[in-house]
Structure formats: structure tokens, C-alpha cells
Short mmCIF file of C-alpha atoms in Angstrom, two decimals:
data_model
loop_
_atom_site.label_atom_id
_atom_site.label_comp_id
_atom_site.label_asym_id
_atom_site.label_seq_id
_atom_site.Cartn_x
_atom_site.Cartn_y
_atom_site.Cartn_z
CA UNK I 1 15.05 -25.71 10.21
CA UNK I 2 16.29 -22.92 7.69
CA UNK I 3 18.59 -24.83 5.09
CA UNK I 4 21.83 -22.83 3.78
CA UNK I 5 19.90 -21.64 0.89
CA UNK I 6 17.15 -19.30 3.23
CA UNK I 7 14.51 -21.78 2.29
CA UNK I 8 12.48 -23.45 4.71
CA UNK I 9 12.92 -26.69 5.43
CA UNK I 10 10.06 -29.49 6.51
CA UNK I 11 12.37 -28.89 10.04
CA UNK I 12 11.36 -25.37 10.03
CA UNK I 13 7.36 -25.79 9.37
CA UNK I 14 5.14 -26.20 12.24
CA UNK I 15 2.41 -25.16 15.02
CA UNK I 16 -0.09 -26.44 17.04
CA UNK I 17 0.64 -29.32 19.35
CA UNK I 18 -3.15 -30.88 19.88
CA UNK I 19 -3.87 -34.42 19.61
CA UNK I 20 -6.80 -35.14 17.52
CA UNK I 21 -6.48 -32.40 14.81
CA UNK I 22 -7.51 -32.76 11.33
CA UNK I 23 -4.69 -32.26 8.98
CA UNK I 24 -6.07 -32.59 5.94
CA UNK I 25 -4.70 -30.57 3.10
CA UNK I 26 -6.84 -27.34 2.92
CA UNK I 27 -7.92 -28.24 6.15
CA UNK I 28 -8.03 -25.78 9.27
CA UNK I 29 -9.25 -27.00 12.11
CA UNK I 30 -8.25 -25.98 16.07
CA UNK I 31 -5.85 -27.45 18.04
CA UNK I 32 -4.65 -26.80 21.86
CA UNK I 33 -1.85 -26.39 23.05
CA UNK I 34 0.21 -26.99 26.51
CA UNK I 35 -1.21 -23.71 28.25
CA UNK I 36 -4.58 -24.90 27.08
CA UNK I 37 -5.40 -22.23 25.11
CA UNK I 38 -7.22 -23.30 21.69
CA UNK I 39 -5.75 -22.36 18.78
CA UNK I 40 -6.15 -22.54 14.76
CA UNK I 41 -5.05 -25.40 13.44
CA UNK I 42 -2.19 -24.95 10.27
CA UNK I 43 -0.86 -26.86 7.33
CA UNK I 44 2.25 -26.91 10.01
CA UNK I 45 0.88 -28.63 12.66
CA UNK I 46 1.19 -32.23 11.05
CA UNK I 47 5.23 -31.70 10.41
CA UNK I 48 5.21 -31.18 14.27
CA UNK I 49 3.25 -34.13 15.38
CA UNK I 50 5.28 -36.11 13.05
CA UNK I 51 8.64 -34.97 14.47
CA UNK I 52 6.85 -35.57 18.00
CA UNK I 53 6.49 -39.31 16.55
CA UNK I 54 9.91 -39.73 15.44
CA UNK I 55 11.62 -38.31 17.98
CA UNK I 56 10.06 -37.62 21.21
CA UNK I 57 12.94 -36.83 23.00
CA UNK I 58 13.32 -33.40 21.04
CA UNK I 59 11.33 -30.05 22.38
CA UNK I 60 10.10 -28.50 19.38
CA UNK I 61 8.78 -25.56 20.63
CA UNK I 62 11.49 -23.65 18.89
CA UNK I 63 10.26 -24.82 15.56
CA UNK I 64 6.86 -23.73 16.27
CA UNK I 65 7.93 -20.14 16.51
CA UNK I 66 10.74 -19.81 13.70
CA UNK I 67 9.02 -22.16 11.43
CA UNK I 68 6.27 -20.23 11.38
CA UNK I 69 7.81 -17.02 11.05
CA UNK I 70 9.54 -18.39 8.10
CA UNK I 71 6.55 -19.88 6.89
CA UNK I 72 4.41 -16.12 7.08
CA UNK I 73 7.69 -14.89 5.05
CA UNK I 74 7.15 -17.38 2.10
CA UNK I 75 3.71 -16.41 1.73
CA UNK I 76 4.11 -13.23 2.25
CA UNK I 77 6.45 -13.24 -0.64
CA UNK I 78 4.19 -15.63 -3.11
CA UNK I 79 1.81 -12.89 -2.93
CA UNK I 80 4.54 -10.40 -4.65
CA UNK I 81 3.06 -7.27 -2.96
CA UNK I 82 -0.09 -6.26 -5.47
CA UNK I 83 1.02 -2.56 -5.39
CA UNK I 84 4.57 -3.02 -5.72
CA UNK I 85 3.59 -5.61 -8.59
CA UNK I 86 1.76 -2.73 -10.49
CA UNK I 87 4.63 -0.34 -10.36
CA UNK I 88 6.97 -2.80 -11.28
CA UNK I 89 9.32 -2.91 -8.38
CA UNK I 90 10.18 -6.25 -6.57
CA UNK I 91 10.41 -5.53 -2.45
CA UNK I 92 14.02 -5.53 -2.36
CA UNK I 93 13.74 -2.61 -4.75
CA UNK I 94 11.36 -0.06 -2.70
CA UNK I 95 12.90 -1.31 0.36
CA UNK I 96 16.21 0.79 -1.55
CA UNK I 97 13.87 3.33 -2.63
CA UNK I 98 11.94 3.19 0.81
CA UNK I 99 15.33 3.83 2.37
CA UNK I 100 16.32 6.53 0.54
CA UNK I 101 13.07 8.46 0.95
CA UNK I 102 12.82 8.07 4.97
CA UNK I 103 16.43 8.90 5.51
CA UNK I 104 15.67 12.10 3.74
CA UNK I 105 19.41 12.13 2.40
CA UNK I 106 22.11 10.91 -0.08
CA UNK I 107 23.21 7.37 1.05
CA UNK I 108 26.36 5.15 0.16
CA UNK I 109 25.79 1.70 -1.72
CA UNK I 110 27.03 0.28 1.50
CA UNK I 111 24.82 2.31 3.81
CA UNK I 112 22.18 1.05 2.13
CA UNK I 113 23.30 -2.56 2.52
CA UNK I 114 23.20 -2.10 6.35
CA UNK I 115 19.44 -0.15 6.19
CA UNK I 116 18.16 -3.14 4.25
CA UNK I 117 20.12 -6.02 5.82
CA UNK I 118 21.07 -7.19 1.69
CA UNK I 119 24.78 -7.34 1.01
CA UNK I 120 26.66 -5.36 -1.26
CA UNK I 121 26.58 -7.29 -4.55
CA UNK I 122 22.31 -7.15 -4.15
CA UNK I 123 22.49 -3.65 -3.13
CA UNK I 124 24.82 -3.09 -6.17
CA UNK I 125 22.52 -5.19 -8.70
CA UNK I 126 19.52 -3.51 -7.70
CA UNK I 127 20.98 0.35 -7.77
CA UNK I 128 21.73 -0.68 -11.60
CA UNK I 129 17.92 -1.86 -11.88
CA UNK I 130 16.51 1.95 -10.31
CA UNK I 131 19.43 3.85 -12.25
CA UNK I 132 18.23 2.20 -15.36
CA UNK I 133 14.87 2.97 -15.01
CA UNK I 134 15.85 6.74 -13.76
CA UNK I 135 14.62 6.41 -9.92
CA UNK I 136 17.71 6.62 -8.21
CA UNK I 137 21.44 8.22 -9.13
CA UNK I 138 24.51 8.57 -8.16
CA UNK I 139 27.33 11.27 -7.99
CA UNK I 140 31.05 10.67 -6.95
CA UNK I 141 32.68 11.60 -3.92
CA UNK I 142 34.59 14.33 -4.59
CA UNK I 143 37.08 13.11 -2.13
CA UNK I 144 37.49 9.17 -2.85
CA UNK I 145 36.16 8.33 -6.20
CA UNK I 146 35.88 4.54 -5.72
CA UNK I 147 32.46 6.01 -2.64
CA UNK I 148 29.53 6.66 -4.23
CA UNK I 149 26.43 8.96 -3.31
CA UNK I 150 23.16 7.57 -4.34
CA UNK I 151 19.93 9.86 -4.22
CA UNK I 152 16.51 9.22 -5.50
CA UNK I 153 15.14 11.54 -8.33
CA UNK I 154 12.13 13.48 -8.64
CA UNK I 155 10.62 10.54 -10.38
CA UNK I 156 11.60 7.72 -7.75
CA UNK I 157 10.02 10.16 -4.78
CA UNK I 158 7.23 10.60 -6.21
CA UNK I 159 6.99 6.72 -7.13
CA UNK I 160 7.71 5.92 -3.41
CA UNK I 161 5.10 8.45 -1.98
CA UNK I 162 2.42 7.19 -4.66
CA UNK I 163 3.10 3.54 -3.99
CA UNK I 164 3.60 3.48 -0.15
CA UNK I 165 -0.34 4.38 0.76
CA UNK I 166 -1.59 1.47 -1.47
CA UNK I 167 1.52 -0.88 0.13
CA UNK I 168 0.03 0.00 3.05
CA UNK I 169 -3.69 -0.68 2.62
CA UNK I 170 -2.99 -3.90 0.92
CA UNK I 171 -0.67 -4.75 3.77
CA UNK I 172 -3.62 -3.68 6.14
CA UNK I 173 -5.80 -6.25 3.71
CA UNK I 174 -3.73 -9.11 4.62
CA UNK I 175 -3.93 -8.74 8.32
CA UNK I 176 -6.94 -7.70 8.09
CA UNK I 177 -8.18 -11.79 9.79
CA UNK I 178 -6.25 -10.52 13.08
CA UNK I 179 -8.27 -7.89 15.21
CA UNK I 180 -6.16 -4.98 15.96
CA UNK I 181 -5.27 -5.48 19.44
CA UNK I 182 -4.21 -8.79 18.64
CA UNK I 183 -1.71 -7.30 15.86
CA UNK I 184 -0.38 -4.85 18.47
CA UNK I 185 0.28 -7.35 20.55
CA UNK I 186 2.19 -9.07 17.75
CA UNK I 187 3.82 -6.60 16.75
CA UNK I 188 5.42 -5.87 20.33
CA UNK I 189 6.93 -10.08 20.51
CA UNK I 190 8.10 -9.25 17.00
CA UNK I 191 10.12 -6.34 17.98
CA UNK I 192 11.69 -7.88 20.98
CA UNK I 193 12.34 -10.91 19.42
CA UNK I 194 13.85 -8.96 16.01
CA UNK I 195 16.15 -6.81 19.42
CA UNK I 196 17.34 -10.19 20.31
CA UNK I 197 18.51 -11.05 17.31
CA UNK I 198 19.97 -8.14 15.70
CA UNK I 199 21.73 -7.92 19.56
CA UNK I 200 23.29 -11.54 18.61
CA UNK I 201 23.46 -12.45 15.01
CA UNK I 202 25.18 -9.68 12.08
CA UNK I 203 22.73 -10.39 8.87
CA UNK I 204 25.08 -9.52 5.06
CA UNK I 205 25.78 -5.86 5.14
CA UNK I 206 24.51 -5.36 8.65
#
């Protein structure tokens, strides 16, 4: 499960259902699951079995997809992005300057909050950060002056379009275990599952 903080909870971890797996630490082994289909074994596969133990009665096939997805976030995140690392920018920062350069236009603070699903006072907090460092700025609305306009400079574009082909590469890096028919086919549950949700649930700022 994913506790109040956005952490993820022991609840939350979890994959393959197989009896018989080895699930020692480091360990990756195969497992199968209910279709039959044998799969890699992961470090969440033992939080499953154990919640299988405890409490039978429970389906935890939901777990196996969220926690996972949650899990692949964490990760994801540990790593820091090499190339963003380099530059200096944390993700929620080029996601802002990421924004900004694919719109192709001036953006309010709170626009921006919906683009990158952050809420207003990390939207706010980061815009400081890029202004600081001369990436982004912002002009008044000539109309209402509490609106802002927010644009990147000369420097911030051509920070985003230096940084974005080495994001990329290193992104195709990590995926680089999963063939590429395989990550297509990911990619397409990913986006119907992410329709689902943004149909149902309103993220902060969205």
C-alpha cells in the first residue's frame, strides 16, 4: 500500500506468485504465475507470499501491479537521472523547464502545476530555484498583477535542448534489459492504465 507520505509501504511491494522461489536477498530467480507464464523472480515476490501466508483470504493481485509500479518509481529516483545530475537540476526542475520548452509559450505558475501534476507551493519553490540560477523568468500581467507569466531564457532553452538527448539515451540505458517490443507493449498498459486514473483521481494542481 502507498502510506500518506507517497512512500511505499511493505503493503505496496510485490510480484510473482510461484511456490518454490528463491528469495534470497540479491537473489533473482523465476517464478510462475496463475496463467502459467514464467516470470523473473523480484525482491517483491517474498512480501507477497508472506501476505498470501497471513492472510489468504485477500487477492493481492492489485499489489502486484501498483507495488511494483511504485517500486520502479523509487529506483528510478535513487538513480537521480545521471544527466540531469550533471547539469544540476533535480527532475521536478526540467520537468518545469521541460514544460516550458514543449509548450513553446509563456505559462502561469499554476499552469505549470497542472502540466507537472506538483502543487502550487512546489511549483512556486522550484520557479525561485530556475529564476535564481537565470533559466526561467517572469513578467507581470499587465492586467492582474497578483498572475504571473513565466518563460524560459535563452540560457534555460538551450540547457533543456542540451540535456534532453543525453536524458534520453540514459533513459534508453536503463530499459535497455527489456527488448523493444516488449517496452511498446508496456508502454501501451501504462497509458491506459495512467487514462484510468487521471479519468478518476485529481493529483495537487491537476
Amino acid at each position: 500500500m502507498t502510506a500518506a507520505n507517497g512512500r511505499t509501504t511493505d503493503g505496496n511491494a510485490h510480484m510473482g506468485r510461484g511456490e518454490g522461489a528463491d528469495t534470497r536477498a540479491g537473489h533473482v530467480g523465476v517464478s510462475e504465475s496463475d496463467s502459467g507464464v514464467v516470470a523473473p523472480d523480484d525482491t517483491m515476490a517474498a512480501v507477497v507470499r508472506q501476505w498470501q501466508a497471513v492472510r489468504p483470504d485477500l487477492d493481492t493481485g492489485p499489489m502486484e501491479i501498483i507495488g511494483r509500479i511504485n517500486r520502479c518509481a523509487a529506483l528510478l529516483q535513487q538513480a537521480e537521472d545521471a544527466p540531469l545530475r550533471r547539469a544540476g537540476l533535480t527532475r521536478p526542475e526540467f520537468d518545469v523547464l521541460g514544460t516550458l520548452r514543449r509548450t513553446g509559450h509563456e505559462l502561469t505558475p499554476s499552469e505549470i502545476a497542472r502540466e507537472t501534476f506538483s502543487s502550487g507551493a512546489a511549483v512556486a519553490k522550484r520557479l525561485k530555484q530556475l529564476t535564481e540560477r537565470g533559466l526561467v523568468e517572469r513578467r507581470g500581467d499587465t492586467r492582474d498583477r497578483r498572475v504571473a507569466h513565466v518563460r524560459l531564457t535563452d540560457e534555460g532553452r538551450d540547457l533543456v535542448d542540451g540535456v534532453l538527448p543525453e536524458q534520453l539515451s540514459y533513459e534508453t540505458t536503463v530499459l535497455s534489459g527489456t527488448d523493444l517490443g516488449r517496452q511498446r507493449e508496456l508502454a501501451d498498459l501504462l497509458a491506459e492504465l495512467l487514462g484510468q486514473l487521471e479519468s478518476r483521481l485529481r493529483l495537487p494542481g491537476a
